[in-house]
Amino acid sequence: MQSKVFKSDNYIYECKSATGDIGGSIELSSLKPEVEKLKRRWVREGTPKAYYYIFPANLISNESRKYLDELKSQYKGEVDINYYDSQQVQKLIHSLEKLSDMQSLIDYIRQVGGI
């Protein structure tokens, strides 16, 4: 999985896309190792206030959604975790445009997602 991380204060946005499968689904077999790396990083560096996964060019499989929902539950009250797939990205961009310091994230999402 390709990845690019954007930070604003203690809020982290991570854009991910499946290599070679634009428009396809993010499968659990790809997502699970990435989330495990994320958890190890949080042990070393501490947890952020918020962590948002963005998949600008991919959908999220049902299995992956369940796994991400489990992650949200595990850190509930500690980290605001959310995720967006290619169908939800337009709403996210609209929300982010209100934040003047996140223009690089908006530009990246538009580039990767073909928006």
Short mmCIF file of C-alpha atoms in Angstrom, two decimals, residues 13 54 91-100 102-103 105-106 109:
data_model
loop_
_atom_site.label_atom_id
_atom_site.label_comp_id
_atom_site.label_asym_id
_atom_site.label_seq_id
_atom_site.Cartn_x
_atom_site.Cartn_y
_atom_site.Cartn_z
CA TYR A 13 -4.39 12.31 8.05
CA ILE A 54 -8.21 8.43 3.57
CA LYS A 91 -17.49 15.44 1.62
CA LEU A 92 -14.11 15.26 3.33
CA ILE A 93 -12.55 17.73 0.90
CA HIS A 94 -15.42 20.14 1.48
CA SER A 95 -14.81 19.93 5.24
CA LEU A 96 -11.03 20.29 4.90
CA GLU A 97 -11.30 23.33 2.64
CA LYS A 98 -12.48 25.22 5.71
CA LEU A 99 -9.06 24.57 7.31
CA SER A 100 -6.53 26.86 5.66
CA MET A 102 -4.54 21.58 5.10
CA GLN A 103 -4.28 22.71 1.47
CA LEU A 105 -3.67 17.37 1.86
CA ILE A 106 -6.54 18.59 -0.31
CA ILE A 109 -6.28 13.83 -2.46
#
